[in-house]
């Protein structure tokens, strides 16, 4: 946690926003993950920039802590024009495309930055700046399209010159889709975010979908105190000549609006094939969210679908658990279990 966040937490404690001085009842928070997807055609193939946000919110909608990230999925059609082929070289050992936060200095923007800041430093600085504000206040304070080498706000002159519109949209999405479950605000808990991304699995057949799992967690002493995740699938249409575009016939891209599995809710239509009474994707996801609370990295990785705490989750959960474990790892200054 940066110094500014520590000072804010101290101020909130004094004001009683974190703990009521009258009855010592812990303040409550909700958490949410959000996204913004931008598809673009490139010289060879296409690219999806998936911007993601995780944030915790107090009862007034003010951001307690936030983490932001971006993954750039680069792809083309396969030779048969029946599916997609990923062209990224920045793929980790779990076959996930590394995000901008994960790349760090390897993203190599610092040399061309007018303020000498790498992209991950600028993303972190902007996330820190949003703390204590509502998403509406964040949006109102920054002109649309600000960035591209120009400071986005007077407070950020020396720390942020990247465009932040997509981050604000992702934060709005996180707020709009925050959990109905409330959690105790835990002093010193820090936000972590992780992305697991690549081509969607299609049981060995060619796939025309890109897949990004976004997991976020509030972490204290290496343990999750609150968390949530979502899965964003971007459907791609392939023309006879191999040209790529978003597939607007897909439920994921209804009327050009990208909808995650959590946003689709019952329209995802997984219940019909589930043996569970509450077997829709978002309902099983809520089971997983509850299961990771109180756990560290190793314990999260050891969870097994359909057993114990995940008895109400029979969907394949390996990528979700991997993202959660990574979110714990990347929570700033968290003591990783």
mmCIF file of N, CA and C in Angstrom, residues 154 211 331:
data_model
loop_
_atom_site.group_PDB
_atom_site.id
_atom_site.type_symbol
_atom_site.label_atom_id
_atom_site.label_comp_id
_atom_site.label_asym_id
_atom_site.label_seq_id
_atom_site.Cartn_x
_atom_site.Cartn_y
_atom_site.Cartn_z
ATOM 1 N N UNK A 154 -4.271 17.278 -12.579
ATOM 2 C CA UNK A 154 -3.213 18.084 -11.960
ATOM 3 C C UNK A 154 -2.480 17.319 -10.872
ATOM 4 N N UNK A 211 -10.525 -15.691 -24.159
ATOM 5 C CA UNK A 211 -11.005 -15.906 -22.799
ATOM 6 C C UNK A 211 -10.117 -15.178 -21.793
ATOM 7 N N UNK A 331 -1.286 -8.850 -4.531
ATOM 8 C CA UNK A 331 -1.791 -7.810 -3.650
ATOM 9 C C UNK A 331 -0.588 -7.046 -3.102
#
